[in-house]
Coordinates of C-alpha atoms in Angstrom, one line a residue:
Chain A
N1 CA 25.7 -92.0 219.5
A2 CA 24.9 -91.9 216.4
G3 CA 25.9 -88.7 215.4
V4 CA 23.2 -85.9 212.8
M5 CA 21.9 -88.7 210.4
Q6 CA 20.0 -86.8 207.5
N7 CA 18.8 -88.4 204.5
P8 CA 19.3 -88.3 201.8
R9 CA 22.7 -87.7 200.9
H10 CA 21.8 -87.2 196.9
L11 CA 18.2 -85.3 195.9
V12 CA 17.3 -84.9 192.3
R13 CA 14.7 -83.4 191.5
R14 CA 13.0 -81.8 188.5
R15 CA 11.5 -78.7 188.0
G16 CA 8.4 -77.8 190.3
Q17 CA 8.6 -81.4 191.9
E18 CA 8.3 -81.5 195.7
A19 CA 11.5 -82.1 197.6
R20 CA 11.6 -84.1 201.2
L21 CA 15.1 -83.5 203.7
R22 CA 14.9 -85.3 206.6
C23 CA 17.0 -85.0 209.8
S24 CA 17.2 -87.0 212.9
P25 CA 19.4 -85.4 215.8
M26 CA 21.9 -86.4 217.6
K27 CA 19.9 -88.6 220.7
G28 CA 19.2 -86.2 223.4
H29 CA 19.4 -83.4 221.4
S30 CA 15.6 -81.8 220.9
H31 CA 17.2 -78.3 219.5
V32 CA 17.6 -78.9 215.6
Y33 CA 18.6 -76.2 212.7
W34 CA 19.1 -76.0 209.4
Y35 CA 21.2 -74.3 207.1
R36 CA 21.6 -73.9 203.3
Q37 CA 25.1 -73.7 201.0
L38 CA 24.5 -71.9 198.0
P39 CA 27.6 -72.7 195.4
E40 CA 30.3 -70.2 196.1
E41 CA 28.6 -69.6 199.0
G42 CA 28.5 -70.1 203.3
L43 CA 25.9 -71.7 205.3
K44 CA 22.9 -69.3 206.3
F45 CA 20.7 -70.0 208.2
M46 CA 17.0 -71.1 207.3
V47 CA 15.1 -72.3 210.8
Y48 CA 15.5 -73.7 213.9
L49 CA 12.5 -75.5 215.7
Q50 CA 12.6 -77.5 219.4
K51 CA 10.2 -80.3 218.7
E52 CA 6.7 -79.6 217.5
N53 CA 7.8 -75.5 217.6
I54 CA 8.8 -73.0 214.9
I55 CA 11.4 -70.7 217.0
D56 CA 13.2 -68.8 214.0
E57 CA 12.3 -69.0 210.9
S58 CA 14.1 -66.1 210.0
G59 CA 16.9 -67.2 207.1
M60 CA 14.1 -69.3 204.9
P61 CA 12.2 -68.2 202.4
K62 CA 8.6 -67.0 202.7
E63 CA 6.7 -68.9 200.0
R64 CA 7.6 -73.1 199.5
F65 CA 9.8 -73.9 202.3
S66 CA 8.2 -74.8 205.4
A67 CA 10.5 -77.6 208.5
E68 CA 8.4 -79.4 211.0
F69 CA 9.9 -81.7 213.9
P70 CA 7.0 -83.9 215.5
K71 CA 7.2 -86.1 218.8
E72 CA 7.9 -88.3 217.4
G73 CA 10.5 -88.7 214.2
P74 CA 12.4 -86.9 212.2
S75 CA 12.9 -83.3 211.5
I76 CA 12.1 -82.5 208.0
L77 CA 12.5 -79.2 205.5
R78 CA 10.7 -79.3 202.9
I79 CA 10.7 -77.6 199.3
Q80 CA 7.5 -77.3 197.1
Q81 CA 7.8 -76.3 193.6
V82 CA 11.5 -76.8 193.2
V83 CA 13.2 -74.1 191.1
R84 CA 17.0 -74.7 189.3
G85 CA 18.4 -71.5 192.5
D86 CA 17.0 -74.3 195.1
S87 CA 19.9 -76.2 194.2
A88 CA 22.3 -76.9 196.9
A89 CA 23.8 -78.0 200.1
Y90 CA 20.8 -78.4 202.9
F91 CA 22.6 -78.6 206.6
C92 CA 20.9 -79.9 209.8
A93 CA 22.4 -79.2 212.9
S94 CA 21.6 -80.6 217.0
S95 CA 22.4 -79.2 220.5
P96 CA 21.2 -80.0 223.9
G97 CA 20.5 -76.8 224.7
T98 CA 21.1 -73.4 224.5
G99 CA 22.8 -72.8 227.1
T100 CA 26.3 -71.7 227.6
G101 CA 27.8 -75.6 227.5
Q102 CA 25.0 -76.4 225.5
E103 CA 24.5 -74.4 222.7
K104 CA 27.6 -75.9 220.8
L105 CA 25.9 -77.8 217.5
F106 CA 26.8 -80.5 216.1
F107 CA 26.2 -80.7 211.8
G108 CA 25.1 -84.3 209.8
S109 CA 26.9 -84.5 205.9
G110 CA 23.7 -82.8 204.7
T111 CA 21.9 -83.2 201.9
Q112 CA 22.7 -82.5 198.2
L113 CA 19.6 -81.3 196.3
S114 CA 20.4 -81.0 192.6
V115 CA 16.9 -79.8 190.5
L116 CA 17.3 -80.1 186.4
Chain B
K1 CA 23.8 -57.6 209.8
Q2 CA 27.0 -59.3 211.1
E3 CA 29.9 -60.4 208.5
V4 CA 32.3 -62.9 208.2
T5 CA 35.4 -62.6 205.8
Q6 CA 38.2 -65.1 205.7
I7 CA 41.2 -65.3 204.5
P8 CA 42.5 -66.5 202.1
A9 CA 40.0 -67.6 200.3
A10 CA 43.0 -70.7 199.1
L11 CA 45.5 -71.4 201.5
S12 CA 48.4 -74.4 199.3
V13 CA 51.5 -74.8 201.3
P14 CA 53.5 -78.5 202.5
E15 CA 53.4 -80.7 205.0
G16 CA 55.4 -79.3 208.3
E17 CA 55.0 -76.0 207.9
N18 CA 53.2 -74.0 210.0
L19 CA 50.3 -71.2 209.3
V20 CA 47.7 -69.2 209.8
L21 CA 44.2 -68.9 209.1
N22 CA 42.9 -65.5 209.4
C23 CA 38.9 -64.7 210.4
S24 CA 37.6 -61.0 210.5
F25 CA 33.6 -60.3 211.8
T26 CA 31.7 -57.0 211.2
D27 CA 30.0 -56.8 214.7
S28 CA 33.0 -56.7 217.7
A29 CA 30.0 -57.2 220.3
I30 CA 30.2 -61.7 219.3
Y31 CA 28.4 -63.9 221.9
N32 CA 31.0 -67.2 221.4
L33 CA 33.1 -68.1 217.7
Q34 CA 34.1 -71.1 216.8
W35 CA 37.0 -72.3 213.9
F36 CA 35.0 -75.4 211.9
R37 CA 36.5 -78.1 209.4
Q38 CA 34.3 -79.0 206.4
D39 CA 35.6 -82.3 204.5
P40 CA 34.5 -82.5 200.7
G41 CA 31.5 -84.3 200.6
K42 CA 31.3 -84.5 204.6
G43 CA 29.4 -82.2 207.5
L44 CA 31.5 -78.9 209.4
T45 CA 33.0 -81.1 212.8
S46 CA 33.9 -78.4 215.2
L47 CA 37.3 -77.7 216.0
L48 CA 37.5 -75.2 218.9
L49 CA 34.7 -73.1 220.3
I50 CA 35.6 -69.8 221.9
Q51 CA 34.0 -68.0 224.5
S52 CA 34.1 -63.7 223.9
S53 CA 35.2 -63.3 227.3
Q54 CA 38.7 -65.7 226.5
R55 CA 41.3 -65.1 224.0
E56 CA 42.1 -68.5 222.9
Q57 CA 41.6 -72.2 223.7
T58 CA 43.6 -75.3 222.0
S59 CA 43.6 -78.4 221.1
G60 CA 46.9 -80.2 219.7
R61 CA 48.1 -78.5 216.7
L62 CA 45.2 -76.4 217.2
N63 CA 45.3 -72.7 218.5
A64 CA 42.1 -70.5 217.7
S65 CA 42.8 -66.3 219.5
L66 CA 40.2 -64.2 219.6
D67 CA 41.0 -60.0 219.7
K68 CA 37.4 -58.7 220.0
S69 CA 38.2 -55.6 219.6
S70 CA 39.9 -55.6 216.6
G71 CA 36.9 -58.0 215.3
R72 CA 39.4 -60.9 214.7
S73 CA 40.2 -64.5 215.4
T74 CA 43.0 -66.8 214.0
L75 CA 43.3 -70.2 213.2
Y76 CA 47.2 -71.5 213.4
I77 CA 47.6 -75.5 212.8
A78 CA 51.1 -76.1 213.9
A79 CA 53.6 -78.3 211.6
S80 CA 50.3 -79.2 208.8
Q81 CA 50.0 -82.6 207.6
P82 CA 48.4 -83.9 204.5
G83 CA 45.3 -85.1 206.3
D84 CA 44.6 -81.3 208.0
S85 CA 43.4 -80.6 204.2
A86 CA 39.9 -79.3 204.4
T87 CA 37.7 -76.3 204.3
Y88 CA 38.3 -74.3 207.3
L89 CA 35.1 -71.7 209.1
C90 CA 34.7 -69.9 211.2
A91 CA 31.5 -68.5 212.6
D92 CA 30.0 -67.0 215.3
K93 CA 27.3 -66.2 217.2
L94 CA 26.2 -62.7 218.7
N95 CA 23.5 -63.7 222.0
S96 CA 23.1 -65.7 224.4
G97 CA 20.3 -68.3 223.9
Y98 CA 20.6 -70.1 220.3
S99 CA 23.0 -70.6 217.7
T100 CA 21.7 -68.5 215.4
L101 CA 25.8 -68.8 213.8
T102 CA 26.9 -66.7 210.6
F103 CA 29.4 -68.3 209.1
G104 CA 32.2 -67.0 207.1
K105 CA 33.1 -68.9 203.4
G106 CA 36.1 -70.9 204.7
T107 CA 39.8 -70.8 203.9
M108 CA 40.9 -74.4 201.7
L109 CA 43.4 -76.0 203.1
L110 CA 45.5 -77.7 201.0
V111 CA 49.0 -79.5 202.5
S112 CA 51.0 -81.7 200.1
P113 CA 53.1 -84.0 201.2

């Protein structure tokens, strides 16, 4: 059973370009979370999705950022018109559910985004 | 707003020492608290999860305790090894349901042979 898979591992973009980060949750997991880790900062929650639904996007900037988790395929975090301040490690996590015993998160290895 | 603080930010010890990592949180009404390990360039690995009704959890050489009333948790590592070198993160969850964790900035541990 493969773990949470994120790709690419490293992504370099110039200012103004688009960044697309992909996350495939663990098999059997239908809950996906995106977190961002800025340099010298702790991980911050961005968005929580279930299949085809955004449940909580309270941690995601209102502009330029969007997320989806389609019925088929990986979850995508999309950043339009990237700026240098978007440079960070973006982590995806998944869980099988939200009830007691199901809420433990399994994290991917992250995507390191560098904006030149 | 929940805040999680970890002390110290960095710790260097010789192999074999027992050590304690500290985590404090401002809102004591947590649902659970987790300790994670983060290796450079890799994701997070969950080490221990303590429910709010529990006082401690143990796994091998690791023991995590939780004192909700004082807003503190500790991670005790016995007989440390160089392979324990990593950044240790604590994170709490305020409510049941989906897991929007609040993370501390971590303690970077170096165990020298």
